[in-house]
PDB file of C-alpha atoms and ligand atoms in Angstrom:
ATOM      1  CA  UNK S   1      20.609 -25.146 -12.772  1.00  0.00           C
ATOM      2  CA  UNK S   2      24.063 -24.458 -11.473  1.00  0.00           C
ATOM      3  CA  UNK S   3      25.640 -22.447  -8.674  1.00  0.00           C
ATOM      4  CA  UNK S   4      28.831 -22.282  -6.695  1.00  0.00           C
ATOM      5  CA  UNK S   5      27.009 -21.807  -3.427  1.00  0.00           C
ATOM      6  CA  UNK S   6      24.608 -24.219  -1.770  1.00  0.00           C
ATOM      7  CA  UNK S   7      20.995 -23.727  -0.756  1.00  0.00           C
ATOM      8  CA  UNK S   8      20.268 -20.981  -3.281  1.00  0.00           C
ATOM      9  CA  UNK S   9      17.194 -22.677  -4.744  1.00  0.00           C
ATOM     10  CA  UNK S  10      18.438 -24.772  -7.685  1.00  0.00           C
ATOM     11  CA  UNK S  11      16.429 -27.878  -6.830  1.00  0.00           C
ATOM     12  CA  UNK S  12      13.332 -25.778  -6.145  1.00  0.00           C
ATOM     13  CA  UNK S  13      13.641 -24.185  -9.597  1.00  0.00           C
ATOM     14  CA  UNK S  14      14.041 -27.622 -11.207  1.00  0.00           C
ATOM     15  CA  UNK S  15      10.901 -28.819  -9.411  1.00  0.00           C
ATOM     16  CA  UNK S  16       9.044 -25.595 -10.235  1.00  0.00           C
ATOM     17  CA  UNK S  17       9.838 -25.941 -13.932  1.00  0.00           C
ATOM     18  CA  UNK S  18       9.007 -29.672 -13.938  1.00  0.00           C
ATOM     19  CA  UNK S  19       5.670 -28.842 -12.301  1.00  0.00           C
ATOM     20  CA  UNK S  20       4.947 -26.112 -14.860  1.00  0.00           C
ATOM     21  CA  UNK S  21       5.797 -28.565 -17.661  1.00  0.00           C
ATOM     22  CA  UNK S  22       3.517 -31.207 -16.107  1.00  0.00           C
ATOM     23  CA  UNK S  23       0.600 -28.749 -16.138  1.00  0.00           C
ATOM     24  CA  UNK S  24       1.164 -28.258 -19.869  1.00  0.00           C
ATOM     25  CA  UNK S  25       1.572 -31.956 -20.659  1.00  0.00           C
ATOM     26  CA  UNK S  26       5.220 -31.502 -21.659  1.00  0.00           C
ATOM     27  CA  UNK S  27       7.138 -34.764 -21.208  1.00  0.00           C
ATOM     28  CA  UNK S  28      10.002 -34.092 -18.819  1.00  0.00           C
ATOM     29  CA  UNK S  29      13.055 -35.927 -17.544  1.00  0.00           C
ATOM     30  CA  UNK S  30      14.760 -34.704 -14.382  1.00  0.00           C
ATOM     31  CA  UNK S  31      18.371 -35.835 -14.023  1.00  0.00           C
ATOM     32  CA  UNK S  32      19.567 -35.551 -10.433  1.00  0.00           C
ATOM     33  CA  UNK S  33      23.255 -34.692 -10.732  1.00  0.00           C
ATOM     34  CA  UNK S  34      23.613 -33.923  -7.010  1.00  0.00           C
ATOM     35  CA  UNK S  35      24.859 -36.586  -4.525  1.00  0.00           C
ATOM     36  CA  UNK S  36      22.572 -34.931  -1.915  1.00  0.00           C
ATOM     37  CA  UNK S  37      19.719 -36.405  -3.995  1.00  0.00           C
ATOM     38  CA  UNK S  38      17.193 -33.708  -3.019  1.00  0.00           C
ATOM     39  CA  UNK S  39      15.356 -33.826  -6.361  1.00  0.00           C
ATOM     40  CA  UNK S  40      15.214 -37.617  -6.039  1.00  0.00           C
ATOM     41  CA  UNK S  41      13.690 -37.297  -2.559  1.00  0.00           C
ATOM     42  CA  UNK S  42      11.086 -34.813  -3.798  1.00  0.00           C
ATOM     43  CA  UNK S  43      10.141 -36.913  -6.836  1.00  0.00           C
ATOM     44  CA  UNK S  44      10.274 -40.042  -4.664  1.00  0.00           C
ATOM     45  CA  UNK S  45      10.233 -42.911  -7.194  1.00  0.00           C
ATOM     46  CA  UNK S  46       8.751 -46.222  -6.057  1.00  0.00           C
ATOM     47  CA  UNK S  47      11.955 -48.057  -6.859  1.00  0.00           C
ATOM     48  CA  UNK S  48      15.318 -46.917  -8.176  1.00  0.00           C
ATOM     49  CA  UNK S  49      17.362 -49.929  -9.257  1.00  0.00           C
ATOM     50  CA  UNK S  50      20.111 -47.792 -10.788  1.00  0.00           C
ATOM     51  CA  UNK S  51      21.320 -44.299  -9.979  1.00  0.00           C
ATOM     52  CA  UNK S  52      23.342 -41.721 -11.859  1.00  0.00           C
ATOM     53  CA  UNK S  53      26.366 -43.062 -10.002  1.00  0.00           C
ATOM     54  CA  UNK S  54      25.908 -46.464 -11.708  1.00  0.00           C
ATOM     55  CA  UNK S  55      25.294 -44.713 -15.017  1.00  0.00           C
ATOM     56  CA  UNK S  56      28.532 -42.695 -14.888  1.00  0.00           C
ATOM     57  CA  UNK S  57      30.464 -45.761 -13.741  1.00  0.00           C
ATOM     58  CA  UNK S  58      29.180 -47.751 -16.716  1.00  0.00           C
ATOM     59  CA  UNK S  59      29.585 -44.894 -19.170  1.00  0.00           C
ATOM     60  CA  UNK S  60      28.169 -46.620 -22.297  1.00  0.00           C
ATOM     61  CA  UNK S  61      26.214 -44.456 -24.782  1.00  0.00           C
ATOM     62  CA  UNK S  62      22.541 -44.382 -23.783  1.00  0.00           C
ATOM     63  CA  UNK S  63      23.013 -46.295 -20.524  1.00  0.00           C
ATOM     64  CA  UNK S  64      21.160 -43.547 -18.584  1.00  0.00           C
ATOM     65  CA  UNK S  65      17.991 -45.018 -20.103  1.00  0.00           C
ATOM     66  CA  UNK S  66      18.357 -48.046 -17.798  1.00  0.00           C
ATOM     67  CA  UNK S  67      18.175 -45.777 -14.753  1.00  0.00           C
ATOM     68  CA  UNK S  68      15.059 -43.816 -15.810  1.00  0.00           C
ATOM     69  CA  UNK S  69      12.090 -44.307 -13.463  1.00  0.00           C
ATOM     70  CA  UNK S  70       8.645 -42.727 -13.166  1.00  0.00           C
ATOM     71  CA  UNK S  71       8.341 -40.117 -10.422  1.00  0.00           C
ATOM     72  CA  UNK S  72       5.646 -39.916  -7.759  1.00  0.00           C
ATOM     73  CA  UNK S  73       4.198 -37.059  -9.820  1.00  0.00           C
ATOM     74  CA  UNK S  74       3.194 -39.543 -12.482  1.00  0.00           C
ATOM     75  CA  UNK S  75       4.233 -40.832 -15.885  1.00  0.00           C
ATOM     76  CA  UNK S  76       4.822 -37.395 -17.420  1.00  0.00           C
ATOM     77  CA  UNK S  77       7.769 -36.608 -15.160  1.00  0.00           C
ATOM     78  CA  UNK S  78      10.570 -39.159 -15.252  1.00  0.00           C
ATOM     79  CA  UNK S  79      13.731 -39.200 -13.175  1.00  0.00           C
ATOM     80  CA  UNK S  80      17.303 -40.405 -13.296  1.00  0.00           C
ATOM     81  CA  UNK S  81      17.823 -40.727  -9.533  1.00  0.00           C
ATOM     82  CA  UNK S  82      20.882 -39.853  -7.545  1.00  0.00           C
ATOM     83  CA  UNK S  83      22.446 -41.303  -4.411  1.00  0.00           C
ATOM     84  CA  UNK S  84      25.252 -40.455  -2.024  1.00  0.00           C
ATOM     85  CA  UNK S  85      27.680 -42.728  -3.901  1.00  0.00           C
ATOM     86  CA  UNK S  86      27.627 -40.258  -6.804  1.00  0.00           C
ATOM     87  CA  UNK S  87      30.139 -38.253  -4.812  1.00  0.00           C
ATOM     88  CA  UNK S  88      32.835 -40.859  -5.594  1.00  0.00           C
ATOM     89  CA  UNK S  89      32.169 -40.505  -9.332  1.00  0.00           C
ATOM     90  CA  UNK S  90      32.719 -36.774  -8.906  1.00  0.00           C
ATOM     91  CA  UNK S  91      36.272 -37.456  -7.799  1.00  0.00           C
ATOM     92  CA  UNK S  92      37.070 -39.301 -11.017  1.00  0.00           C
ATOM     93  CA  UNK S  93      38.543 -36.779 -13.392  1.00  0.00           C
ATOM     94  CA  UNK S  94      40.535 -37.783 -16.458  1.00  0.00           C
ATOM     95  CA  UNK S  95      40.834 -36.545 -20.048  1.00  0.00           C
ATOM     96  CA  UNK S  96      37.342 -36.669 -21.518  1.00  0.00           C
ATOM     97  CA  UNK S  97      35.661 -37.439 -18.169  1.00  0.00           C
ATOM     98  CA  UNK S  98      33.452 -34.353 -18.565  1.00  0.00           C
ATOM     99  CA  UNK S  99      31.683 -36.107 -21.472  1.00  0.00           C
ATOM    100  CA  UNK S 100      30.410 -39.079 -19.445  1.00  0.00           C
ATOM    101  CA  UNK S 101      26.926 -37.731 -18.693  1.00  0.00           C
ATOM    102  CA  UNK S 102      26.425 -36.518 -22.257  1.00  0.00           C
ATOM    103  CA  UNK S 103      27.419 -39.922 -23.649  1.00  0.00           C
ATOM    104  CA  UNK S 104      25.189 -41.792 -21.207  1.00  0.00           C
ATOM    105  CA  UNK S 105      22.185 -39.674 -22.255  1.00  0.00           C
ATOM    106  CA  UNK S 106      22.663 -40.397 -25.978  1.00  0.00           C
ATOM    107  CA  UNK S 107      19.271 -41.301 -27.428  1.00  0.00           C
ATOM    108  CA  UNK S 108      17.619 -40.938 -24.010  1.00  0.00           C
ATOM    109  CA  UNK S 109      17.208 -37.163 -23.852  1.00  0.00           C
ATOM    110  CA  UNK S 110      15.627 -37.112 -27.319  1.00  0.00           C
ATOM    111  CA  UNK S 111      12.619 -38.973 -25.903  1.00  0.00           C
ATOM    112  CA  UNK S 112      11.602 -35.900 -23.890  1.00  0.00           C
ATOM    113  CA  UNK S 113      10.524 -32.366 -24.691  1.00  0.00           C
ATOM    114  CA  UNK S 114      12.377 -31.042 -21.649  1.00  0.00           C
ATOM    115  CA  UNK S 115      15.338 -32.415 -19.699  1.00  0.00           C
ATOM    116  CA  UNK S 116      16.259 -30.662 -16.446  1.00  0.00           C
ATOM    117  CA  UNK S 117      19.618 -31.252 -14.764  1.00  0.00           C
ATOM    118  CA  UNK S 118      19.904 -30.399 -11.069  1.00  0.00           C
ATOM    119  CA  UNK S 119      23.540 -29.661 -10.216  1.00  0.00           C
ATOM    120  CA  UNK S 120      25.345 -29.950  -6.883  1.00  0.00           C
ATOM    121  CA  UNK S 121      26.442 -26.728  -5.130  1.00  0.00           C
ATOM    122  CA  UNK S 122      29.882 -26.505  -6.678  1.00  0.00           C
ATOM    123  CA  UNK S 123      31.450 -26.058 -10.094  1.00  0.00           C
ATOM    124  CA  UNK S 124      33.344 -29.354 -10.031  1.00  0.00           C
ATOM    125  CA  UNK S 125      33.323 -32.474 -12.161  1.00  0.00           C
ATOM    126  CA  UNK S 126      29.589 -33.222 -11.898  1.00  0.00           C
ATOM    127  CA  UNK S 127      28.572 -29.681 -12.847  1.00  0.00           C
ATOM    128  CA  UNK S 128      31.076 -29.806 -15.686  1.00  0.00           C
ATOM    129  CA  UNK S 129      29.439 -33.028 -16.894  1.00  0.00           C
ATOM    130  CA  UNK S 130      26.041 -31.341 -16.683  1.00  0.00           C
ATOM    131  CA  UNK S 131      27.255 -28.360 -18.720  1.00  0.00           C
ATOM    132  CA  UNK S 132      28.635 -30.633 -21.441  1.00  0.00           C
ATOM    133  CA  UNK S 133      25.315 -32.491 -21.592  1.00  0.00           C
ATOM    134  CA  UNK S 134      23.149 -29.344 -21.819  1.00  0.00           C
ATOM    135  CA  UNK S 135      22.013 -26.905 -24.450  1.00  0.00           C
ATOM    136  CA  UNK S 136      21.190 -24.191 -21.916  1.00  0.00           C
ATOM    137  CA  UNK S 137      22.411 -23.229 -18.472  1.00  0.00           C
ATOM    138  CA  UNK S 138      20.621 -21.278 -15.778  1.00  0.00           C
ATOM    139  CA  UNK S 139      22.745 -19.716 -13.033  1.00  0.00           C
ATOM    140  CA  UNK S 140      20.871 -19.601  -9.738  1.00  0.00           C
ATOM    141  CA  UNK S 141      21.758 -17.261  -6.900  1.00  0.00           C
ATOM    142  CA  UNK S 142      20.329 -15.758  -3.748  1.00  0.00           C
ATOM    143  CA  UNK S 143      20.118 -11.975  -3.345  1.00  0.00           C
ATOM    144  CA  UNK S 144      23.043 -11.702  -0.911  1.00  0.00           C
ATOM    145  CA  UNK S 145      26.409 -10.011  -0.583  1.00  0.00           C
ATOM    146  CA  UNK S 146      27.996 -13.068  -2.263  1.00  0.00           C
ATOM    147  CA  UNK S 147      25.569 -13.129  -5.187  1.00  0.00           C
ATOM    148  CA  UNK S 148      27.609 -11.215  -7.775  1.00  0.00           C
ATOM    149  CA  UNK S 149      30.819 -13.086  -6.995  1.00  0.00           C
ATOM    150  CA  UNK S 150      29.138 -16.509  -6.940  1.00  0.00           C
ATOM    151  CA  UNK S 151      27.175 -15.870 -10.129  1.00  0.00           C
ATOM    152  CA  UNK S 152      30.293 -14.545 -11.891  1.00  0.00           C
ATOM    153  CA  UNK S 153      32.128 -17.786 -11.187  1.00  0.00           C
ATOM    154  CA  UNK S 154      29.208 -19.876 -12.444  1.00  0.00           C
ATOM    155  CA  UNK S 155      28.998 -17.733 -15.603  1.00  0.00           C
ATOM    156  CA  UNK S 156      32.728 -18.282 -16.042  1.00  0.00           C
ATOM    157  CA  UNK S 157      32.209 -22.066 -15.812  1.00  0.00           C
ATOM    158  CA  UNK S 158      29.620 -21.793 -18.595  1.00  0.00           C
ATOM    159  CA  UNK S 159      32.095 -19.767 -20.685  1.00  0.00           C
ATOM    160  CA  UNK S 160      34.821 -22.371 -20.142  1.00  0.00           C
ATOM    161  CA  UNK S 161      32.503 -25.109 -21.434  1.00  0.00           C
ATOM    162  CA  UNK S 162      31.490 -22.918 -24.408  1.00  0.00           C
ATOM    163  CA  UNK S 163      35.164 -22.346 -25.277  1.00  0.00           C
ATOM    164  CA  UNK S 164      36.176 -25.967 -24.925  1.00  0.00           C
ATOM    165  CA  UNK S 165      33.915 -27.967 -27.131  1.00  0.00           C
ATOM    166  CA  UNK S 166      30.388 -26.717 -26.321  1.00  0.00           C
ATOM    167  CA  UNK S 167      29.981 -23.494 -28.358  1.00  0.00           C
ATOM    168  CA  UNK S 168      26.236 -24.163 -28.688  1.00  0.00           C
ATOM    169  CA  UNK S 169      25.691 -24.024 -24.902  1.00  0.00           C
ATOM    170  CA  UNK S 170      23.543 -21.001 -24.080  1.00  0.00           C
ATOM    171  CA  UNK S 171      23.306 -19.069 -20.854  1.00  0.00           C
ATOM    172  CA  UNK S 172      19.592 -18.539 -20.178  1.00  0.00           C
ATOM    173  CA  UNK S 173      20.470 -15.994 -17.522  1.00  0.00           C
ATOM    174  CA  UNK S 174      21.027 -15.328 -13.860  1.00  0.00           C
ATOM    175  CA  UNK S 175      18.096 -16.152 -11.651  1.00  0.00           C
ATOM    176  CA  UNK S 176      17.806 -14.828  -8.100  1.00  0.00           C
ATOM    177  CA  UNK S 177      15.501 -16.790  -5.834  1.00  0.00           C
ATOM    178  CA  UNK S 178      13.772 -16.296  -2.488  1.00  0.00           C
ATOM    179  CA  UNK S 179      13.550 -12.586  -3.227  1.00  0.00           C
ATOM    180  CA  UNK S 180      11.319 -10.575  -0.911  1.00  0.00           C
ATOM    181  CA  UNK S 181       9.466  -7.619  -2.374  1.00  0.00           C
ATOM    182  CA  UNK S 182       9.958  -4.236  -0.738  1.00  0.00           C
ATOM    183  CA  UNK S 183      12.837  -5.649   1.322  1.00  0.00           C
ATOM    184  CA  UNK S 184      15.526  -3.011   0.935  1.00  0.00           C
ATOM    185  CA  UNK S 185      18.449  -5.433   1.281  1.00  0.00           C
ATOM    186  CA  UNK S 186      17.102  -7.648  -1.550  1.00  0.00           C
ATOM    187  CA  UNK S 187      16.361  -4.644  -3.758  1.00  0.00           C
ATOM    188  CA  UNK S 188      19.919  -3.469  -3.216  1.00  0.00           C
ATOM    189  CA  UNK S 189      21.393  -6.897  -4.100  1.00  0.00           C
ATOM    190  CA  UNK S 190      19.180  -7.143  -7.190  1.00  0.00           C
ATOM    191  CA  UNK S 191      20.551  -3.752  -8.219  1.00  0.00           C
ATOM    192  CA  UNK S 192      24.099  -5.046  -7.809  1.00  0.00           C
ATOM    193  CA  UNK S 193      23.306  -8.083  -9.952  1.00  0.00           C
ATOM    194  CA  UNK S 194      21.777  -5.908 -12.700  1.00  0.00           C
ATOM    195  CA  UNK S 195      24.783  -3.626 -12.621  1.00  0.00           C
ATOM    196  CA  UNK S 196      27.137  -6.601 -13.037  1.00  0.00           C
ATOM    197  CA  UNK S 197      25.152  -8.708 -15.522  1.00  0.00           C
ATOM    198  CA  UNK S 198      22.693  -6.289 -17.171  1.00  0.00           C
ATOM    199  CA  UNK S 199      19.949  -7.899 -19.224  1.00  0.00           C
ATOM    200  CA  UNK S 200      21.143 -11.406 -18.276  1.00  0.00           C
ATOM    201  CA  UNK S 201      19.427 -10.992 -14.897  1.00  0.00           C
ATOM    202  CA  UNK S 202      16.029 -12.703 -15.123  1.00  0.00           C
ATOM    203  CA  UNK S 203      12.843 -11.756 -13.277  1.00  0.00           C
ATOM    204  CA  UNK S 204      13.480 -13.234  -9.795  1.00  0.00           C
ATOM    205  CA  UNK S 205      11.675 -16.086  -8.053  1.00  0.00           C
ATOM    206  CA  UNK S 206       9.883 -14.641  -5.022  1.00  0.00           C
ATOM    207  CA  UNK S 207      10.140 -16.127  -1.536  1.00  0.00           C
ATOM    208  CA  UNK S 208       6.971 -18.203  -1.193  1.00  0.00           C
ATOM    209  CA  UNK S 209       6.163 -20.607   1.639  1.00  0.00           C
ATOM    210  CA  UNK S 210       4.157 -22.844  -0.699  1.00  0.00           C
ATOM    211  CA  UNK S 211       7.410 -23.812  -2.443  1.00  0.00           C
ATOM    212  CA  UNK S 212       8.637 -25.336   0.813  1.00  0.00           C
ATOM    213  CA  UNK S 213       5.238 -26.754   1.752  1.00  0.00           C
ATOM    214  CA  UNK S 214       4.809 -28.603  -1.544  1.00  0.00           C
ATOM    215  CA  UNK S 215       8.238 -30.230  -1.289  1.00  0.00           C
ATOM    216  CA  UNK S 216       7.903 -33.405   0.711  1.00  0.00           C
ATOM    217  CA  UNK S 217       4.233 -33.926  -0.140  1.00  0.00           C
ATOM    218  CA  UNK S 218       4.944 -35.543  -3.485  1.00  0.00           C
ATOM    219  CA  UNK S 219       3.112 -32.728  -5.177  1.00  0.00           C
ATOM    220  CA  UNK S 220       4.273 -29.953  -7.491  1.00  0.00           C
ATOM    221  CA  UNK S 221       3.663 -26.436  -6.159  1.00  0.00           C
ATOM    222  CA  UNK S 222       1.235 -26.003  -9.073  1.00  0.00           C
ATOM    223  CA  UNK S 223      -1.166 -28.464  -7.388  1.00  0.00           C
ATOM    224  CA  UNK S 224      -0.926 -26.797  -3.977  1.00  0.00           C
ATOM    225  CA  UNK S 225      -3.958 -24.635  -3.181  1.00  0.00           C
ATOM    226  CA  UNK S 226      -2.999 -21.230  -1.775  1.00  0.00           C
ATOM    227  CA  UNK S 227      -2.370 -17.694  -2.929  1.00  0.00           C
ATOM    228  CA  UNK S 228       1.333 -18.251  -2.308  1.00  0.00           C
ATOM    229  CA  UNK S 229       1.290 -21.354  -4.543  1.00  0.00           C
ATOM    230  CA  UNK S 230      -0.588 -19.547  -7.318  1.00  0.00           C
ATOM    231  CA  UNK S 231       1.949 -16.715  -7.277  1.00  0.00           C
ATOM    232  CA  UNK S 232       4.874 -19.155  -7.386  1.00  0.00           C
ATOM    233  CA  UNK S 233       3.236 -21.159 -10.210  1.00  0.00           C
ATOM    234  CA  UNK S 234       2.773 -18.060 -12.339  1.00  0.00           C
ATOM    235  CA  UNK S 235       6.478 -17.200 -12.011  1.00  0.00           C
ATOM    236  CA  UNK S 236       7.592 -20.732 -12.920  1.00  0.00           C
ATOM    237  CA  UNK S 237       5.227 -20.730 -15.892  1.00  0.00           C
ATOM    238  CA  UNK S 238       6.848 -17.567 -17.270  1.00  0.00           C
ATOM    239  CA  UNK S 239      10.305 -19.026 -16.607  1.00  0.00           C
ATOM    240  CA  UNK S 240       9.356 -22.208 -18.474  1.00  0.00           C
ATOM    241  CA  UNK S 241       8.432 -20.118 -21.534  1.00  0.00           C
ATOM    242  CA  UNK S 242      11.848 -18.513 -21.410  1.00  0.00           C
ATOM    243  CA  UNK S 243      13.652 -21.822 -20.941  1.00  0.00           C
ATOM    244  CA  UNK S 244      11.775 -23.478 -23.806  1.00  0.00           C
ATOM    245  CA  UNK S 245      12.482 -20.541 -26.107  1.00  0.00           C
ATOM    246  CA  UNK S 246      16.222 -20.917 -25.539  1.00  0.00           C
ATOM    247  CA  UNK S 247      16.286 -24.639 -26.309  1.00  0.00           C
ATOM    248  CA  UNK S 248      14.099 -25.180 -29.320  1.00  0.00           C
ATOM    249  CA  UNK S 249      16.013 -27.954 -31.060  1.00  0.00           C
ATOM    250  CA  UNK S 250      14.382 -31.375 -30.610  1.00  0.00           C
ATOM    251  CA  UNK S 251      15.641 -33.411 -27.683  1.00  0.00           C
ATOM    252  CA  UNK S 252      17.615 -30.589 -26.193  1.00  0.00           C
ATOM    253  CA  UNK S 253      18.449 -30.427 -22.558  1.00  0.00           C
ATOM    254  CA  UNK S 254      18.091 -27.760 -20.004  1.00  0.00           C
ATOM    255  CA  UNK S 255      20.412 -27.571 -17.121  1.00  0.00           C
ATOM    256  CA  UNK S 256      19.268 -26.355 -13.811  1.00  0.00           C
TER     257      UNK S 256
HETATM  258  N1  ATP T 301      11.436 -19.296  -3.782  1.00  0.00           N
HETATM  259  C1  ATP T 301      11.479 -19.911  -2.596  1.00  0.00           C
HETATM  260  N2  ATP T 301      10.647 -19.550  -1.587  1.00  0.00           N
HETATM  261  C2  ATP T 301      10.701 -20.157  -0.386  1.00  0.00           C
HETATM  262  N3  ATP T 301      11.559 -21.129  -0.073  1.00  0.00           N
HETATM  263  C3  ATP T 301      12.423 -21.540  -1.022  1.00  0.00           C
HETATM  264  C4  ATP T 301      12.425 -20.963  -2.330  1.00  0.00           C
HETATM  265  N4  ATP T 301      13.398 -21.558  -3.069  1.00  0.00           N
HETATM  266  C5  ATP T 301      13.963 -22.469  -2.266  1.00  0.00           C
HETATM  267  N5  ATP T 301      13.387 -22.474  -1.033  1.00  0.00           N
HETATM  268  C6  ATP T 301      13.760 -23.303   0.111  1.00  0.00           C
HETATM  269  O1  ATP T 301      15.132 -23.042   0.404  1.00  0.00           O
HETATM  270  C7  ATP T 301      15.808 -24.242   0.726  1.00  0.00           C
HETATM  271  C8  ATP T 301      16.965 -24.464  -0.257  1.00  0.00           C
HETATM  272  O2  ATP T 301      16.419 -24.608  -1.553  1.00  0.00           O
HETATM  273  P1  ATP T 301      16.972 -25.685  -2.596  1.00  0.00           P
HETATM  274  O3  ATP T 301      17.131 -27.023  -1.947  1.00  0.00           O
HETATM  275  O4  ATP T 301      16.093 -25.608  -3.785  1.00  0.00           O
HETATM  276  O5  ATP T 301      18.405 -25.067  -2.904  1.00  0.00           O
HETATM  277  P2  ATP T 301      19.609 -25.735  -3.700  1.00  0.00           P
HETATM  278  O6  ATP T 301      20.347 -24.643  -4.375  1.00  0.00           O
HETATM  279  O7  ATP T 301      19.107 -26.840  -4.565  1.00  0.00           O
HETATM  280  O8  ATP T 301      20.462 -26.348  -2.506  1.00  0.00           O
HETATM  281  P3  ATP T 301      21.771 -27.260  -2.703  1.00  0.00           P
HETATM  282  O9  ATP T 301      22.824 -26.345  -3.203  1.00  0.00           O
HETATM  283  O10 ATP T 301      22.033 -27.791  -1.320  1.00  0.00           O
HETATM  284  O11 ATP T 301      21.412 -28.327  -3.690  1.00  0.00           O
HETATM  285  C9  ATP T 301      14.757 -25.350   0.680  1.00  0.00           C
HETATM  286  O12 ATP T 301      14.273 -25.567   1.977  1.00  0.00           O
HETATM  287  C10 ATP T 301      13.662 -24.776  -0.197  1.00  0.00           C
HETATM  288  O13 ATP T 301      12.393 -25.291   0.113  1.00  0.00           O
HETATM  289 MG1   MG T 302      19.761 -28.798  -4.680  1.00  0.00          MG
END
């Protein structure tokens, strides 16, 4: 998941997809590429001896494996945790620095059927690293006045990666989140997105309280019992189908 703007729902989509994968018994690794460490907080591992900051500092092929821990969701969802210090790694940019995450995941990602990368809210060095490590990219946006502009810049970042060494990187599409049905403003913004990006605009993620309620309870929304949770789960299940169909090669990674 990537976006230029913050708070658009990237981490929630990562968690929604990880939860959908858990329901299906699909082995999943979540890599928290955001120094805010929101995905790490939600997946709350018992201990996290190493973080992605240590991994990128070390940089050896496969070293991300040392940082992998089980999540509080169980053994089927693993995590490479993040921490605030990752911000300093983001500042380190040098020729080839965008390859660090990819190199560190060598031989690690292949152990999972799905790898989800949760990006920070910018298109800087960490997001660039995530794009170079991924087979697919999902641009996340909110249905606001800034949506088209923000999504266009994220799509451009994907294109830059495709044109500089990652031609196999695929754009899954543009995903609007927290969309309210029959809310004229959201319908209007969805129209703007479709006008700008056509068929690349995916069916949106609706605004559902259960998504917020489940976060912080160490439980995927799929295990939460309410109508709101069931509706959210159904949407994430459909999205997972789409994501899996765009990254069919073994050991491929999905960026969120
Ligand atoms: N579909 C949704 N329905 C209801 N609430 C949502 C939904 N998606 C996200 N939220 C809530 O909106 C807030 C921001 O979501 P989230 O943290 O997933 O965004 P983000 O893009 O990862 O933010 P950041 O850019 O800071 O990493 C959270 O409180 C989350 O629970
Ligand atoms: Mg986030």
